GROMACS .gro file of C-alpha atoms in nm:
model
  375
    1MET     CA    1 -13.077  -4.477  12.171
    2THR     CA    2 -13.390  -4.612  12.003
    3LEU     CA    3 -13.417  -4.958  11.859
    4PHE     CA    4 -13.465  -4.816  11.508
    5PHE     CA    5 -13.155  -4.597  11.547
    6ARG     CA    6 -12.950  -4.898  11.663
    7LEU     CA    7 -13.078  -5.105  11.370
    8GLY     CA    8 -12.991  -4.821  11.136
    9ILE     CA    9 -12.634  -4.805  11.271
   10LEU     CA   10 -12.605  -5.186  11.241
   11PHE     CA   11 -12.729  -5.174  10.883
   12LEU     CA   12 -12.471  -4.908  10.792
   13LEU     CA   13 -12.191  -5.107  10.955
   14LEU     CA   14 -12.292  -5.425  10.771
   15SER     CA   15 -12.315  -5.236  10.445
   16ALA     CA   16 -11.970  -5.090  10.503
   17CYS     CA   17 -11.834  -5.438  10.573
   18ASP     CA   18 -11.994  -5.574  10.255
   19GLN     CA   19 -11.848  -5.290  10.051
   20LYS     CA   20 -11.508  -5.342  10.209
   21THR     CA   21 -11.525  -5.714  10.133
   22ASP     CA   22 -11.622  -5.651   9.770
   23LYS     CA   23 -11.346  -5.395   9.729
   24HIS     CA   24 -11.090  -5.624   9.889
   25SER     CA   25 -11.195  -5.913   9.667
   26THR     CA   26 -11.131  -5.719   9.347
   27ASP     CA   27 -10.837  -5.494   9.438
   28THR     CA   28 -10.586  -5.698   9.637
   29ALA     CA   29 -10.492  -5.988   9.407
   30GLU     CA   30 -10.182  -5.982   9.186
   31ASN     CA   31 -10.215  -6.017   8.810
   32GLN     CA   32 -10.076  -6.358   8.709
   33ILE     CA   33  -9.981  -6.239   8.360
   34LYS     CA   34  -9.638  -6.092   8.280
   35HIS     CA   35  -9.605  -6.060   7.902
   36ALA     CA   36  -9.951  -6.062   7.742
   37SER     CA   37 -10.082  -5.706   7.720
   38GLY     CA   38 -10.439  -5.810   7.647
   39LEU     CA   39 -10.489  -6.060   7.929
   40ALA     CA   40 -10.505  -6.032   8.308
   41ILE     CA   41 -10.592  -6.304   8.561
   42TYR     CA   42 -10.659  -6.232   8.929
   43ASN     CA   43 -10.704  -6.526   9.167
   44TYR     CA   44 -10.925  -6.509   9.476
   45ASP     CA   45 -11.066  -6.757   9.722
   46GLY     CA   46 -11.309  -6.968   9.520
   47TYR     CA   47 -11.295  -6.779   9.191
   48SER     CA   48 -11.077  -6.594   8.941
   49LEU     CA   49 -11.134  -6.271   8.751
   50VAL     CA   50 -11.016  -6.279   8.390
   51LYS     CA   51 -10.991  -5.954   8.197
   52VAL     CA   52 -10.947  -5.953   7.819
   53SER     CA   53 -10.856  -5.618   7.667
   54ASN     CA   54 -10.765  -5.522   7.313
   55PRO     CA   55 -10.896  -5.847   7.159
   56TRP     CA   56 -10.867  -5.678   6.818
   57PRO     CA   57 -10.680  -5.369   6.695
   58GLY     CA   58 -10.837  -5.051   6.830
   59ALA     CA   59 -11.079  -5.225   7.067
   60THR     CA   60 -11.211  -4.984   7.331
   61GLN     CA   61 -11.398  -5.225   7.558
   62ASP     CA   62 -11.259  -5.464   7.819
   63TYR     CA   63 -11.427  -5.801   7.871
   64HIS     CA   64 -11.448  -5.950   8.220
   65TYR     CA   65 -11.517  -6.315   8.301
   66ILE     CA   66 -11.561  -6.467   8.646
   67LEU     CA   67 -11.436  -6.826   8.669
   68LYS     CA   68 -11.621  -6.975   8.965
   69GLU     CA   69 -11.514  -7.286   9.150
   70LYS     CA   70 -11.787  -7.513   9.287
   71SER     CA   71 -11.761  -7.376   9.640
   72GLY     CA   72 -11.687  -7.018   9.539
   73THR     CA   73 -11.896  -6.716   9.635
   74ILE     CA   74 -11.900  -6.420   9.397
   75PRO     CA   75 -11.909  -6.068   9.549
   76ASP     CA   76 -12.202  -5.850   9.450
   77SER     CA   77 -11.961  -5.603   9.289
   78LEU     CA   78 -11.872  -5.866   9.026
   79SER     CA   79 -12.217  -6.009   8.963
   80GLN     CA   80 -12.265  -5.808   8.642
   81TYR     CA   81 -11.993  -6.008   8.464
   82GLN     CA   82 -12.028  -6.342   8.286
   83ILE     CA   83 -11.983  -6.628   8.532
   84VAL     CA   84 -11.827  -6.953   8.411
   85ASN     CA   85 -11.837  -7.259   8.633
   86ILE     CA   86 -11.497  -7.428   8.634
   87PRO     CA   87 -11.343  -7.662   8.559
   88ILE     CA   88 -11.515  -7.672   8.222
   89LYS     CA   89 -11.574  -8.011   8.061
   90THR     CA   90 -11.644  -7.929   7.695
   91ILE     CA   91 -11.527  -7.652   7.466
   92VAL     CA   92 -11.556  -7.510   7.115
   93VAL     CA   93 -11.256  -7.309   6.991
   94THR     CA   94 -11.244  -7.112   6.668
   95SER     CA   95 -10.874  -7.068   6.587
   96THR     CA   96 -10.605  -7.329   6.527
   97THR     CA   97 -10.384  -7.126   6.761
   98HIS     CA   98 -10.614  -7.235   7.046
   99VAL     CA   99 -10.556  -7.604   6.980
  100PRO     CA  100 -10.195  -7.634   7.108
  101SER     CA  101 -10.295  -7.498   7.449
  102LEU     CA  102 -10.555  -7.774   7.484
  103GLU     CA  103 -10.301  -8.033   7.377
  104MET     CA  104 -10.022  -7.907   7.605
  105LEU     CA  105 -10.266  -7.914   7.898
  106SER     CA  106 -10.380  -8.267   7.793
  107VAL     CA  107 -10.745  -8.157   7.766
  108GLU     CA  108 -10.784  -8.193   7.389
  109ASN     CA  109 -11.055  -8.455   7.450
  110SER     CA  110 -11.281  -8.173   7.569
  111LEU     CA  111 -11.288  -8.019   7.219
  112ILE     CA  112 -11.624  -8.097   7.059
  113GLY     CA  113 -11.654  -7.839   6.780
  114PHE     CA  114 -11.433  -7.639   6.542
  115PRO     CA  115 -11.484  -7.435   6.222
  116GLN     CA  116 -11.308  -7.561   5.906
  117MET     CA  117 -11.150  -7.862   6.073
  118GLU     CA  118 -10.921  -7.936   5.777
  119TYR     CA  119 -10.687  -7.662   5.900
  120ILE     CA  120 -10.611  -7.846   6.226
  121SER     CA  121 -10.270  -8.015   6.214
  122SER     CA  122 -10.243  -8.167   6.564
  123GLU     CA  123 -10.225  -8.545   6.528
  124ARG     CA  124 -10.406  -8.606   6.856
  125VAL     CA  125 -10.693  -8.376   6.762
  126ARG     CA  126 -10.707  -8.516   6.408
  127ASN     CA  127 -10.755  -8.861   6.560
  128ARG     CA  128 -11.053  -8.726   6.753
  129ILE     CA  129 -11.192  -8.566   6.439
  130GLU     CA  130 -11.159  -8.891   6.246
  131GLY     CA  131 -11.328  -9.071   6.534
  132GLY     CA  132 -11.631  -8.843   6.503
  133HIS     CA  133 -11.577  -8.670   6.838
  134VAL     CA  134 -11.543  -8.315   6.698
  135ARG     CA  135 -11.821  -8.152   6.497
  136GLU     CA  136 -11.772  -7.921   6.200
  137ILE     CA  137 -11.929  -7.582   6.280
  138GLY     CA  138 -11.885  -7.383   5.957
  139ASN     CA  139 -11.649  -7.084   5.947
  140ASN     CA  140 -11.579  -6.795   6.182
  141GLN     CA  141 -11.801  -6.543   6.007
  142ASN     CA  142 -12.081  -6.789   5.950
  143LEU     CA  143 -12.083  -7.034   6.240
  144ASN     CA  144 -12.345  -7.307   6.234
  145THR     CA  145 -12.543  -7.204   6.541
  146GLU     CA  146 -12.775  -7.505   6.515
  147VAL     CA  147 -12.487  -7.750   6.548
  148ILE     CA  148 -12.327  -7.554   6.834
  149ILE     CA  149 -12.657  -7.535   7.023
  150ASP     CA  150 -12.701  -7.908   6.966
  151ILE     CA  151 -12.361  -8.004   7.111
  152GLU     CA  152 -12.399  -7.762   7.407
  153PRO     CA  153 -12.036  -7.675   7.488
  154ASP     CA  154 -11.962  -7.530   7.830
  155VAL     CA  155 -11.782  -7.241   7.660
  156ILE     CA  156 -11.713  -7.112   7.310
  157ILE     CA  157 -11.380  -6.938   7.260
  158GLY     CA  158 -11.414  -6.678   6.987
  159TYR     CA  159 -11.202  -6.405   6.841
  160GLY     CA  160 -11.270  -6.106   6.623
  161ILE     CA  161 -11.086  -5.889   6.375
  162ASP     CA  162 -11.321  -5.605   6.472
  163ASN     CA  163 -11.633  -5.548   6.681
  164ASN     CA  164 -11.858  -5.712   6.425
  165ASN     CA  165 -11.920  -6.083   6.458
  166ALA     CA  166 -12.288  -6.157   6.424
  167ALA     CA  167 -12.229  -6.532   6.465
  168LEU     CA  168 -12.088  -6.492   6.816
  169ASP     CA  169 -12.362  -6.242   6.903
  170ASN     CA  170 -12.628  -6.492   6.797
  171LEU     CA  171 -12.472  -6.765   7.010
  172GLU     CA  172 -12.477  -6.540   7.315
  173LYS     CA  173 -12.842  -6.453   7.249
  174SER     CA  174 -12.912  -6.827   7.240
  175GLY     CA  175 -12.783  -6.854   7.597
  176LEU     CA  176 -12.440  -6.999   7.522
  177MET     CA  177 -12.126  -6.884   7.700
  178VAL     CA  178 -11.892  -6.697   7.460
  179LEU     CA  179 -11.547  -6.582   7.574
  180LEU     CA  180 -11.312  -6.374   7.359
  181ASN     CA  181 -10.948  -6.470   7.310
  182GLY     CA  182 -10.704  -6.206   7.188
  183ASP     CA  183 -10.385  -6.409   7.149
  184TRP     CA  184 -10.353  -6.319   6.782
  185ASN     CA  185 -10.340  -5.946   6.860
  186GLU     CA  186 -10.044  -5.971   7.099
  187GLN     CA  187  -9.736  -5.795   6.964
  188THR     CA  188  -9.459  -5.991   7.138
  189PRO     CA  189  -9.364  -6.359   7.104
  190LEU     CA  190  -9.394  -6.437   7.475
  191GLY     CA  191  -9.715  -6.233   7.494
  192LYS     CA  192  -9.879  -6.468   7.245
  193ALA     CA  193  -9.754  -6.780   7.419
  194GLU     CA  194  -9.873  -6.671   7.763
  195TRP     CA  195 -10.237  -6.713   7.659
  196ILE     CA  196 -10.206  -7.079   7.759
  197LYS     CA  197 -10.283  -6.942   8.108
  198PHE     CA  198 -10.627  -6.835   7.981
  199PHE     CA  199 -10.707  -7.199   7.906
  200GLY     CA  200 -10.538  -7.318   8.223
  201ALA     CA  201 -10.775  -7.100   8.425
  202LEU     CA  202 -11.082  -7.240   8.246
  203TYR     CA  203 -10.986  -7.598   8.326
  204GLY     CA  204 -10.867  -7.532   8.681
  205LEU     CA  205 -10.515  -7.611   8.564
  206GLN     CA  206 -10.341  -7.284   8.636
  207ASP     CA  207 -10.041  -7.449   8.798
  208GLN     CA  208  -9.985  -7.672   8.493
  209ALA     CA  209 -10.025  -7.378   8.255
  210ASP     CA  210  -9.780  -7.171   8.460
  211ALA     CA  211  -9.524  -7.452   8.451
  212ILE     CA  212  -9.559  -7.504   8.075
  213PHE     CA  213  -9.523  -7.134   8.003
  214SER     CA  214  -9.230  -7.096   8.243
  215LYS     CA  215  -9.040  -7.365   8.050
  216ILE     CA  216  -9.115  -7.192   7.718
  217GLU     CA  217  -9.010  -6.857   7.867
  218SER     CA  218  -8.688  -7.005   8.007
  219ASP     CA  219  -8.592  -7.173   7.679
  220TYR     CA  220  -8.676  -6.858   7.486
  221SER     CA  221  -8.462  -6.645   7.717
  222ALA     CA  222  -8.170  -6.888   7.687
  223ALA     CA  223  -8.188  -6.875   7.308
  224LEU     CA  224  -8.211  -6.497   7.321
  225SER     CA  225  -7.895  -6.479   7.532
  226LEU     CA  226  -7.716  -6.712   7.291
  227ALA     CA  227  -7.802  -6.495   6.992
  228GLY     CA  228  -7.694  -6.185   7.178
  229LYS     CA  229  -7.333  -6.297   7.139
  230VAL     CA  230  -7.320  -6.254   6.761
  231SER     CA  231  -7.117  -5.971   6.611
  232VAL     CA  232  -7.211  -6.013   6.244
  233LYS     CA  233  -7.576  -5.989   6.145
  234PRO     CA  234  -7.669  -6.130   5.804
  235THR     CA  235  -7.929  -5.939   5.603
  236VAL     CA  236  -8.274  -6.091   5.569
  237MET     CA  237  -8.555  -6.040   5.318
  238ALA     CA  238  -8.905  -6.190   5.336
  239GLY     CA  239  -9.238  -6.231   5.161
  240ALA     CA  240  -9.340  -6.279   4.800
  241ILE     CA  241  -9.552  -6.137   4.520
  242TYR     CA  242  -9.929  -6.157   4.528
  243GLU     CA  243 -10.142  -5.987   4.261
  244ASN     CA  244  -9.849  -5.770   4.140
  245GLN     CA  245  -9.756  -5.648   4.489
  246TRP     CA  246  -9.487  -5.781   4.721
  247TYR     CA  247  -9.615  -5.846   5.073
  248LEU     CA  248  -9.374  -5.869   5.366
  249PRO     CA  249  -9.381  -5.812   5.744
  250GLN     CA  250  -9.364  -5.461   5.885
  251GLY     CA  251  -9.078  -5.368   6.116
  252ASN     CA  252  -9.263  -5.409   6.448
  253SER     CA  253  -9.431  -5.737   6.356
  254TRP     CA  254  -9.388  -6.063   6.541
  255GLY     CA  255  -9.181  -6.213   6.258
  256ALA     CA  256  -8.953  -5.909   6.233
  257GLN     CA  257  -8.891  -5.920   6.608
  258ILE     CA  258  -8.786  -6.285   6.592
  259ILE     CA  259  -8.539  -6.216   6.310
  260ALA     CA  260  -8.382  -5.930   6.507
  261GLN     CA  261  -8.368  -6.135   6.828
  262ALA     CA  262  -8.198  -6.420   6.638
  263GLY     CA  263  -7.918  -6.189   6.526
  264GLY     CA  264  -8.047  -6.098   6.181
  265ASP     CA  265  -8.068  -5.764   6.002
  266TYR     CA  266  -8.420  -5.749   5.865
  267LEU     CA  267  -8.408  -5.503   5.576
  268TRP     CA  268  -8.742  -5.344   5.663
  269SER     CA  269  -8.687  -5.326   6.039
  270GLN     CA  270  -8.715  -4.947   6.033
  271THR     CA  271  -9.073  -4.950   5.907
  272SER     CA  272  -9.347  -4.899   6.163
  273GLY     CA  273  -9.648  -5.123   6.214
  274THR     CA  274  -9.722  -5.483   6.302
  275GLY     CA  275  -9.898  -5.597   5.986
  276SER     CA  276  -9.781  -5.628   5.625
  277LEU     CA  277  -9.614  -5.391   5.384
  278SER     CA  278  -9.730  -5.384   5.023
  279LEU     CA  279  -9.452  -5.280   4.787
  280PRO     CA  280  -9.384  -5.286   4.411
  281PHE     CA  281  -9.133  -5.547   4.297
  282GLU     CA  282  -8.881  -5.282   4.191
  283LYS     CA  283  -8.861  -5.139   4.542
  284VAL     CA  284  -8.801  -5.481   4.694
  285LEU     CA  285  -8.533  -5.566   4.438
  286GLU     CA  286  -8.359  -5.236   4.502
  287THR     CA  287  -8.347  -5.300   4.876
  288ALA     CA  288  -8.296  -5.677   4.893
  289ASN     CA  289  -8.117  -5.791   4.578
  290GLN     CA  290  -7.803  -5.870   4.784
  291ALA     CA  291  -7.980  -6.004   5.096
  292ASP     CA  292  -7.806  -6.302   5.256
  293PHE     CA  293  -8.124  -6.491   5.349
  294TRP     CA  294  -8.483  -6.509   5.228
  295ILE     CA  295  -8.715  -6.630   5.502
  296GLY     CA  296  -9.084  -6.701   5.455
  297PRO     CA  297  -9.150  -6.682   5.078
  298ALA     CA  298  -9.527  -6.719   5.117
  299GLN     CA  299  -9.675  -7.056   5.023
  300PHE     CA  300  -9.388  -7.182   4.805
  301THR     CA  301  -9.232  -7.518   4.889
  302SER     CA  302  -8.944  -7.538   4.636
  303LEU     CA  303  -8.712  -7.309   4.441
  304LYS     CA  304  -8.846  -7.447   4.114
  305GLU     CA  305  -9.200  -7.364   4.218
  306MET     CA  306  -9.090  -7.010   4.292
  307ALA     CA  307  -8.908  -6.965   3.961
  308ASP     CA  308  -9.198  -7.114   3.766
  309SER     CA  309  -9.437  -6.878   3.938
  310ASN     CA  310  -9.232  -6.564   3.871
  311SER     CA  311  -8.889  -6.553   3.707
  312HIS     CA  312  -8.811  -6.227   3.892
  313TYR     CA  313  -8.747  -6.429   4.207
  314THR     CA  314  -8.425  -6.563   4.052
  315GLN     CA  315  -8.275  -6.212   4.050
  316PHE     CA  316  -8.210  -6.217   4.425
  317LYS     CA  317  -7.877  -6.331   4.565
  318ALA     CA  318  -8.050  -6.530   4.841
  319PHE     CA  319  -8.233  -6.732   4.575
  320GLN     CA  320  -7.917  -6.784   4.369
  321ASP     CA  321  -7.727  -6.899   4.679
  322LYS     CA  322  -8.017  -7.126   4.779
  323ASN     CA  323  -8.057  -6.954   5.113
  324VAL     CA  324  -8.436  -6.957   5.105
  325TYR     CA  325  -8.623  -7.099   5.405
  326SER     CA  326  -8.994  -7.168   5.436
  327PHE     CA  327  -9.238  -7.307   5.693
  328SER     CA  328  -9.491  -7.400   5.424
  329THR     CA  329  -9.334  -7.741   5.358
  330LYS     CA  330  -9.442  -7.884   5.693
  331LYS     CA  331  -9.813  -7.959   5.702
  332GLY     CA  332 -10.065  -8.164   5.891
  333LYS     CA  333 -10.249  -8.463   5.754
  334THR     CA  334 -10.515  -8.254   5.579
  335GLY     CA  335 -10.292  -7.972   5.458
  336GLY     CA  336 -10.294  -7.731   5.750
  337VAL     CA  337  -9.960  -7.552   5.793
  338ILE     CA  338  -9.815  -7.656   6.128
  339TYR     CA  339  -9.643  -7.318   6.176
  340TYR     CA  340  -9.969  -7.124   6.171
  341GLU     CA  341 -10.114  -7.348   6.442
  342LEU     CA  342  -9.822  -7.403   6.676
  343ALA     CA  343  -9.566  -7.125   6.625
  344PRO     CA  344  -9.748  -6.855   6.829
  345ASN     CA  345  -9.755  -7.097   7.122
  346ARG     CA  346  -9.389  -7.200   7.087
  347PRO     CA  347  -9.178  -6.889   7.024
  348ASP     CA  348  -8.883  -7.074   7.178
  349LEU     CA  349  -8.881  -7.313   6.883
  350VAL     CA  350  -8.928  -7.034   6.629
  351LEU     CA  351  -8.636  -6.840   6.777
  352LYS     CA  352  -8.413  -7.149   6.780
  353ASP     CA  353  -8.507  -7.215   6.417
  354MET     CA  354  -8.410  -6.861   6.323
  355ILE     CA  355  -8.080  -6.883   6.510
  356LYS     CA  356  -8.003  -7.215   6.340
  357ILE     CA  357  -8.068  -7.057   5.999
  358LEU     CA  358  -7.873  -6.734   6.055
  359HIS     CA  359  -7.601  -6.858   6.292
  360PRO     CA  360  -7.586  -7.240   6.268
  361GLU     CA  361  -7.262  -7.254   6.466
  362LEU     CA  362  -7.452  -7.145   6.780
  363LEU     CA  363  -7.681  -7.451   6.774
  364PRO     CA  364  -7.475  -7.725   6.607
  365ASP     CA  365  -7.697  -8.016   6.718
  366TYR     CA  366  -8.035  -7.848   6.677
  367GLN     CA  367  -8.270  -7.963   6.399
  368LEU     CA  368  -8.508  -7.714   6.239
  369TYR     CA  369  -8.860  -7.762   6.372
  370PHE     CA  370  -9.084  -7.533   6.162
  371PHE     CA  371  -8.862  -7.416   5.878
  372GLU     CA  372  -8.693  -7.601   5.594
  373LYS     CA  373  -8.436  -7.495   5.336
  374LEU     CA  374  -8.599  -7.497   4.995
  375GLN     CA  375  -8.441  -7.720   4.729
   0.00000   0.00000   0.00000
């Protein structure tokens, strides 16, 4: 056997070993995500592979991010993906729904930029804003790239309503690390909440994120079991009029699911879709004039405000019986609605609120967290 032949055999064996190692490193780990359909996390020795799929409705591309620990070695088969060195130290997020994850993981001090900061309700983050530690970066469709480049965050967490966000594209072209977050596009309550694990992975705090989510999941499941005991389901209407049309949640939406899980009969539960229905007032009155409860009447914060805005609201039995509940009364220091920021991260509290409203006897000592009965 010639030396060249032996070297050739050795080369093939080494290549086969390398390929086997690469394949093993990407195929043998277990996905750490149970409920979120658009997120997967695979842990390996020295790094994690994060896959984000369906970050907006109809998305056809998956996004892969490699989270590399200091001593980690990335296989050649994964080298084409974005590599993020973890734990990260500084971050820019672009949705208020990202803020609670930072706060629950006690890493809110790493936040150095946010668009339209007045919408943030978190007291701890508002203190940082008032202390000048968080920079204003414009709005999501027109991010101030100069400011973001100046503050140099380790990562920017973006989201999109479609595959057209020139601001994020420009930041990537400037050499900044942009990661997509699809929490808003999840269709189940626990699916939304599980995205805390995305942030846990970035900060090297996966164990803490797992523990936080497990407690939320456990409390949610306990509330779900409690509501499963009810035999009578009160009827529920929702929404309000905007520009001569009544907008309310579709039957497969997050809000409609919560009502059903809390033992309520949502009057549009048979409609398909996860967004909003747009209906004429007459249709809503025909369906819901005798509804027992009215939950989520848009931005209104009192019955008088509702009646002054449109006298037709007074025609509903739920209004006459003063069984109207809203989350719009509870706001942060600068006017941001707490529900919009925190509710997707805490479905356990939303479900308990809904049970307390519809079946108060099941939770006699519980105080409403997000909702309030309008006076």
